[in-house]
XYZ file of C-alpha atoms in Angstrom:
437
model
C -6.865 14.459 10.710
C -5.705 15.616 7.259
C -2.037 16.722 7.274
C -1.236 20.268 6.221
C 0.964 19.588 3.193
C 3.495 22.249 2.284
C 3.945 21.405 -1.401
C 1.543 20.725 -4.232
C 3.465 17.928 -5.895
C 2.412 15.437 -8.521
C 2.880 11.933 -7.100
C 2.605 8.714 -9.086
C 2.889 5.279 -7.469
C 3.849 2.243 -9.518
C 3.418 -1.251 -8.029
C 6.267 -3.434 -9.269
C 5.105 -6.494 -7.295
C 3.280 -7.244 -4.029
C 5.884 -5.360 -1.995
C 8.019 -3.226 -4.365
C 6.950 0.320 -5.156
C 8.289 3.123 -7.328
C 7.313 6.670 -6.397
C 7.568 9.374 -9.069
C 7.588 12.940 -7.726
C 7.131 16.002 -9.957
C 7.420 19.537 -8.512
C 6.791 22.759 -10.407
C 9.326 25.584 -10.026
C 6.803 27.742 -8.177
C 6.636 25.083 -5.448
C 10.382 24.848 -4.863
C 11.641 28.335 -5.699
C 11.684 29.489 -2.048
C 13.549 26.341 -0.976
C 16.091 26.892 -3.723
C 16.603 30.529 -2.640
C 17.200 29.403 0.966
C 19.653 26.740 -0.203
C 21.468 29.365 -2.309
C 21.710 31.690 0.705
C 23.229 28.891 2.809
C 25.698 28.140 0.019
C 26.650 31.841 -0.157
C 27.698 31.861 3.507
C 30.277 29.150 2.803
C 31.866 30.980 -0.155
C 34.848 33.318 0.219
C 35.231 35.779 -2.677
C 37.497 38.848 -2.833
C 35.533 42.048 -2.268
C 32.523 40.330 -0.678
C 31.696 39.394 2.882
C 30.426 35.812 3.486
C 26.741 35.653 2.636
C 26.789 38.952 0.778
C 27.802 37.736 -2.677
C 25.183 38.897 -5.235
C 22.966 36.108 -6.545
C 23.936 36.749 -10.184
C 27.636 36.393 -9.338
C 26.935 33.206 -7.391
C 24.899 31.654 -10.200
C 27.470 32.615 -12.854
C 30.309 31.018 -10.881
C 28.694 28.208 -8.904
C 25.317 27.256 -10.425
C 26.130 23.523 -10.927
C 27.390 23.223 -7.325
C 24.382 25.122 -5.947
C 21.958 22.917 -7.881
C 23.758 19.752 -6.761
C 23.637 20.776 -3.103
C 19.958 21.710 -3.339
C 19.018 18.396 -4.938
C 20.985 16.409 -2.350
C 19.495 18.263 0.613
C 15.874 18.401 -0.556
C 15.171 15.002 -2.142
C 14.545 13.367 1.235
C 12.296 16.239 2.359
C 9.998 15.937 -0.663
C 10.097 12.117 -0.547
C 9.001 12.016 3.112
C 6.120 14.391 2.408
C 4.993 12.249 -0.529
C 5.001 9.161 1.724
C 2.971 10.993 4.362
C 0.490 12.270 1.804
C -0.044 8.794 0.349
C 0.062 7.159 3.811
C 2.847 4.765 2.857
C 5.333 3.250 5.323
C 8.443 1.752 3.663
C 10.309 -1.128 5.317
C 13.690 -0.167 3.857
C 15.708 2.832 2.742
C 14.556 4.188 -0.620
C 16.773 4.190 -3.700
C 16.683 7.492 -5.635
C 16.967 7.517 -9.441
C 16.113 9.517 -12.611
C 16.800 12.909 -11.018
C 15.788 15.678 -13.410
C 16.331 19.226 -12.118
C 15.973 22.233 -14.396
C 16.573 25.637 -12.865
C 13.486 27.789 -13.220
C 11.383 24.896 -14.546
C 10.849 21.744 -12.456
C 12.320 19.063 -10.212
C 11.542 15.392 -10.907
C 12.877 12.186 -9.412
C 11.925 8.599 -8.599
C 12.364 6.554 -5.431
C 12.180 2.772 -5.296
C 11.397 1.111 -1.973
C 9.705 -1.863 -0.355
C 6.562 -2.032 1.754
C 5.006 -4.651 3.962
C 2.956 -6.812 1.557
C -0.790 -7.059 1.938
C -1.619 -10.754 2.328
C -4.817 -12.008 0.696
C -6.171 -14.934 2.692
C -7.722 -17.926 0.919
C -11.275 -18.940 1.710
C -10.979 -21.617 4.385
C -13.255 -24.626 4.524
C -13.966 -27.195 7.223
C -11.160 -29.736 7.582
C -8.739 -27.583 5.565
C -5.849 -28.687 7.800
C -4.935 -32.162 9.008
C -3.606 -31.786 12.555
C -2.495 -34.327 15.152
C -3.489 -33.680 18.753
C -1.266 -35.613 21.130
C -2.245 -36.917 24.544
C 0.776 -37.938 26.584
C 0.288 -40.801 29.039
C 2.716 -40.453 31.959
C 3.606 -43.250 34.391
C 5.247 -43.866 37.778
C 8.706 -43.910 36.196
C 8.261 -40.278 35.133
C 7.469 -39.350 38.721
C 10.467 -41.334 39.963
C 12.812 -39.577 37.501
C 11.420 -36.131 38.407
C 11.834 -36.720 42.144
C 15.323 -38.122 41.565
C 16.265 -34.852 39.869
C 15.048 -32.971 42.937
C 17.167 -35.246 45.136
C 20.240 -34.503 42.998
C 19.587 -30.749 43.269
C 19.473 -31.115 47.038
C 22.462 -33.459 47.301
C 25.330 -32.868 49.710
C 28.720 -32.525 48.010
C 31.420 -34.447 49.845
C 35.164 -34.379 49.080
C 36.609 -37.900 48.680
C 40.185 -38.654 49.691
C 40.281 -42.475 49.540
C 39.718 -42.940 45.788
C 37.080 -42.125 43.193
C 34.211 -44.452 42.290
C 31.709 -44.611 39.412
C 29.357 -41.565 39.440
C 31.909 -39.465 41.357
C 33.001 -36.143 39.871
C 36.684 -35.465 39.240
C 37.936 -31.881 39.016
C 40.985 -32.063 36.778
C 43.342 -30.587 34.205
C 43.578 -32.316 30.806
C 46.821 -32.057 28.827
C 46.961 -33.563 25.359
C 50.102 -35.635 24.767
C 51.713 -37.155 21.677
C 52.438 -40.832 21.058
C 55.657 -40.631 23.121
C 53.873 -38.978 26.067
C 55.252 -35.458 25.486
C 52.761 -32.628 26.217
C 51.513 -30.780 23.118
C 51.956 -27.032 23.653
C 48.712 -25.045 23.630
C 46.478 -28.097 24.089
C 45.771 -27.932 27.814
C 42.278 -27.774 29.324
C 42.282 -26.467 32.874
C 39.799 -27.143 35.696
C 37.316 -29.451 34.010
C 34.565 -31.479 35.709
C 34.228 -35.088 34.504
C 31.871 -37.763 35.790
C 33.195 -41.317 36.036
C 30.962 -43.653 34.055
C 29.522 -40.895 31.846
C 30.634 -40.696 28.192
C 33.445 -40.253 27.273
C 34.705 -41.264 30.726
C 33.015 -44.666 30.666
C 34.339 -48.098 29.644
C 38.136 -48.335 29.840
C 38.465 -44.698 30.962
C 36.091 -45.437 33.849
C 38.269 -48.370 34.942
C 41.408 -46.194 34.835
C 39.787 -43.434 36.916
C 38.294 -45.723 39.560
C 40.230 -45.318 42.845
C 41.997 -42.191 41.492
C 43.080 -39.697 44.174
C 44.094 -36.010 44.242
C 47.447 -35.235 42.537
C 47.345 -38.555 40.657
C 47.913 -38.568 36.874
C 45.889 -40.878 34.616
C 46.174 -41.327 30.839
C 42.780 -41.312 29.100
C 41.687 -41.385 25.469
C 38.838 -39.013 24.619
C 37.463 -37.264 21.505
C 39.364 -34.113 20.544
C 36.711 -32.589 18.243
C 33.078 -32.807 17.090
C 33.995 -35.502 14.555
C 35.003 -37.807 17.422
C 38.719 -37.919 16.590
C 40.378 -39.652 19.561
C 43.398 -38.151 21.296
C 45.480 -39.159 24.321
C 45.323 -36.885 27.357
C 47.102 -36.886 30.674
C 44.482 -36.196 33.330
C 45.699 -34.586 36.570
C 43.246 -35.191 39.436
C 42.828 -31.993 41.481
C 39.871 -33.083 43.589
C 37.216 -35.826 43.835
C 33.644 -35.000 44.808
C 30.675 -37.257 45.527
C 27.001 -36.392 45.623
C 25.315 -37.763 48.742
C 21.619 -37.908 47.946
C 19.089 -37.203 50.713
C 16.895 -40.127 51.806
C 13.497 -40.206 50.151
C 11.197 -39.789 53.148
C 8.720 -37.362 54.711
C 11.552 -35.239 56.096
C 12.886 -34.747 52.555
C 9.374 -33.821 51.347
C 9.000 -31.175 54.066
C 12.304 -29.646 52.999
C 11.563 -29.422 49.263
C 7.781 -28.833 49.429
C 6.423 -27.860 52.853
C 2.856 -27.771 51.462
C 2.891 -31.569 50.947
C 2.195 -33.422 54.195
C 3.873 -36.699 53.221
C 5.633 -38.624 50.419
C 2.383 -39.922 48.930
C 0.913 -36.440 48.575
C 4.188 -35.175 47.106
C 4.190 -38.018 44.544
C 0.640 -37.114 43.500
C 1.569 -33.440 43.228
C 4.583 -34.220 41.025
C 2.352 -36.420 38.836
C -0.111 -33.550 38.346
C 2.746 -31.158 37.495
C 4.126 -33.608 34.933
C 0.700 -34.120 33.355
C 0.263 -30.349 33.123
C 3.702 -29.907 31.540
C 3.001 -32.593 28.927
C -0.421 -31.088 28.253
C 1.233 -27.701 27.587
C 3.767 -29.433 25.332
C 0.949 -31.070 23.366
C -0.923 -27.766 23.062
C 2.225 -25.991 21.874
C 2.792 -28.673 19.240
C -0.859 -28.473 18.123
C -0.699 -24.679 17.764
C 2.585 -24.863 15.885
C 1.023 -27.312 13.424
C -1.866 -24.890 12.858
C 0.589 -22.075 12.119
C 2.744 -24.238 9.844
C -0.280 -25.510 7.885
C -1.573 -21.973 7.389
C 1.877 -20.782 6.283
C 2.042 -23.689 3.828
C -1.404 -22.838 2.445
C -0.842 -19.076 2.044
C 2.953 -18.946 1.539
C 3.081 -15.134 1.425
C 5.763 -13.203 -0.427
C 7.929 -10.801 1.541
C 10.690 -8.306 0.754
C 14.291 -9.283 1.377
C 14.736 -6.214 3.576
C 12.116 -7.487 6.053
C 13.688 -10.941 6.164
C 17.142 -9.452 6.715
C 15.848 -7.241 9.519
C 14.077 -10.188 11.202
C 17.196 -12.336 10.906
C 19.484 -9.552 12.149
C 17.485 -9.097 15.374
C 17.343 -12.859 16.000
C 21.082 -13.317 15.470
C 21.980 -10.305 17.653
C 19.822 -11.660 20.481
C 21.374 -15.129 20.279
C 24.904 -13.727 20.103
C 24.369 -11.423 23.101
C 22.941 -14.243 25.222
C 25.921 -16.465 24.418
C 28.484 -13.643 24.803
C 30.522 -14.412 21.716
C 30.759 -18.173 22.288
C 29.102 -18.937 18.936
C 30.248 -18.363 15.367
C 28.018 -15.712 13.806
C 28.034 -17.402 10.381
C 26.655 -20.628 11.866
C 24.008 -18.740 13.862
C 22.914 -16.930 10.671
C 22.719 -20.240 8.792
C 20.674 -21.856 11.584
C 18.247 -18.994 12.104
C 17.649 -17.919 8.499
C 14.813 -20.433 7.832
C 13.376 -19.711 11.301
C 13.345 -15.962 10.575
C 11.613 -16.509 7.210
C 8.971 -18.772 8.788
C 8.384 -16.256 11.599
C 8.006 -13.426 9.089
C 5.464 -15.379 7.060
C 3.424 -16.055 10.196
C 3.614 -12.369 11.186
C 2.126 -11.343 7.825
C -0.602 -14.016 7.909
C -1.400 -13.253 11.535
C -1.841 -9.563 10.751
C -4.100 -10.404 7.812
C -6.306 -12.646 9.995
C -6.609 -9.940 12.670
C -7.749 -7.415 10.042
C -10.011 -9.871 8.239
C -11.765 -11.032 11.411
C -11.570 -7.659 13.218
C -10.022 -9.329 16.246
C -9.483 -7.018 19.215
C -8.556 -7.389 22.883
C -10.383 -5.264 25.438
C -8.884 -3.743 28.582
C -11.254 -5.967 30.585
C -9.781 -9.113 28.993
C -6.253 -7.990 29.877
C -7.280 -7.227 33.473
C -9.011 -10.609 33.808
C -5.878 -12.462 32.741
C -3.713 -10.478 35.167
C -6.215 -11.196 37.962
C -6.012 -14.915 37.162
C -2.238 -14.791 37.588
C -2.662 -13.078 40.959
C -5.192 -15.736 42.068
C -2.708 -18.466 41.103
C 0.120 -16.712 42.991
C -1.502 -14.850 45.923
C 1.878 -14.294 47.636
C 3.145 -12.352 44.611
C 0.220 -9.971 44.019
C 2.302 -6.815 44.532
C 5.073 -8.039 42.222
C 2.527 -8.997 39.551
C 0.824 -5.590 39.756
C 4.180 -3.844 39.485
C 5.205 -6.019 36.513
C 2.032 -5.282 34.543
C 2.137 -1.543 35.171
C 4.751 -1.454 32.431
C 2.986 -0.793 29.090
C 5.336 -3.193 27.274
C 4.293 -6.076 29.557
C 0.592 -5.289 29.117
C 1.185 -5.161 25.351
C 2.635 -8.653 25.582
C -0.534 -9.854 27.328
C -2.642 -8.273 24.578
C -0.499 -9.959 21.931
C -0.860 -13.366 23.626
C -4.635 -12.984 23.869
C -4.794 -12.053 20.178
C -2.744 -15.139 19.356
C -5.225 -17.319 21.253
C -8.121 -15.855 19.276
C -6.315 -16.459 15.979
C -5.487 -20.073 16.861
C -9.056 -20.732 18.076
C -10.315 -19.366 14.749
C -7.979 -21.595 12.708
C -8.904 -24.614 14.823
C -12.437 -24.383 13.387
C -11.000 -25.447 10.006
C -8.831 -28.310 11.295
C -9.395 -32.017 10.866
C -8.022 -33.298 14.163
C -6.592 -36.776 14.683
C -6.203 -37.801 18.331
C -2.912 -39.569 19.078
C -1.941 -41.134 22.392
C 1.757 -41.326 23.252
C 3.153 -43.326 26.159
C 6.017 -41.481 27.843
C 7.784 -44.830 28.346
C 8.131 -45.000 24.539
C 9.699 -41.524 24.541
C 12.209 -42.695 27.147
C 13.125 -45.751 25.047
C 13.615 -43.568 21.979
C 15.809 -41.167 23.974
C 17.970 -44.081 25.170
C 18.442 -45.258 21.563
C 19.421 -41.764 20.385
C 21.922 -41.362 23.213
């Protein structure tokens, strides 16, 4: 539908680069005369002059006394109006606030001005060929130790917490206060940590500290040496034991299985189920890594330009989300530093992704969205009502559409990938983790 434009203005667009634009707007006096008269009338109502009621000052008197002020107010109030119409007429959507310059207003003649702004750049995709990207596809090989570790975590989550009165042992938890002291044993004011949980045998309460805390009882004081800061600077603390707690793990038997997973009939079936869950989790991890490589390779190949305003907006939203989730526990400057490259990479992918969707005419039908929702209901039959309620929200259905589009884009890019299959034993990952820790 063609908009009904109010003004016949001359509009010139100058492309400064892939995302910077300069809009020149030129209006004849006949186009703006009525607006100027209305602005003058509004100005008149604000003026108090002897012998005249507000709003009744003759135009000639007003113009003789206040023409510069009237012109200034008109220009200030109408620039945005004409600018917005020019954008609508040319179907342009800026991504930042425009900067006005070169204002040229001549009463009875014309009104000219320029506005500089940024737009979302149009990304031109390169012609892709077979094997354009070298991608590694990982297959993780799990083992019995993975299952053992996973079940052990479940046992810990279901452990009974018992208060110990006869002395702490390795792996017990001590609830304590920690007061930093100087070389002579005098408490340092302002350096007290109250109600902390420490585990005997776990860094930094291992080694000599573990020996000192073994057999510790409530109300007992123990001197320990632990790092004061991130650099690992050691400091002496007086630890006051407030309580000792021990985790009593449930026995690993069929009774335990029935408690944590009633659908498994015995320990063997539960072990097999955990193994399948682990394999699925590692498969999802491998797929996520594969898809991320596809995105990164495409970003590297295209490397689109983008306006600073878009990057700043992306970064601002990321930082605000992180800060709100952590409720002021993080330093904003460090969060900005950490997330700046992530925001830039995400923005580049957004622009490339949009270009691929347009280039390949990718769309998601209502039937595809419904099929995916039905699959979720089949996987979770007890939660059908909750799932239906969740996806009645347009924003949640939009998210499904976005995910389905992403799958189509990644499947398309996969056609141009040279894939190298890599097998990784999870036992090697565990060894590497032990070295790093």
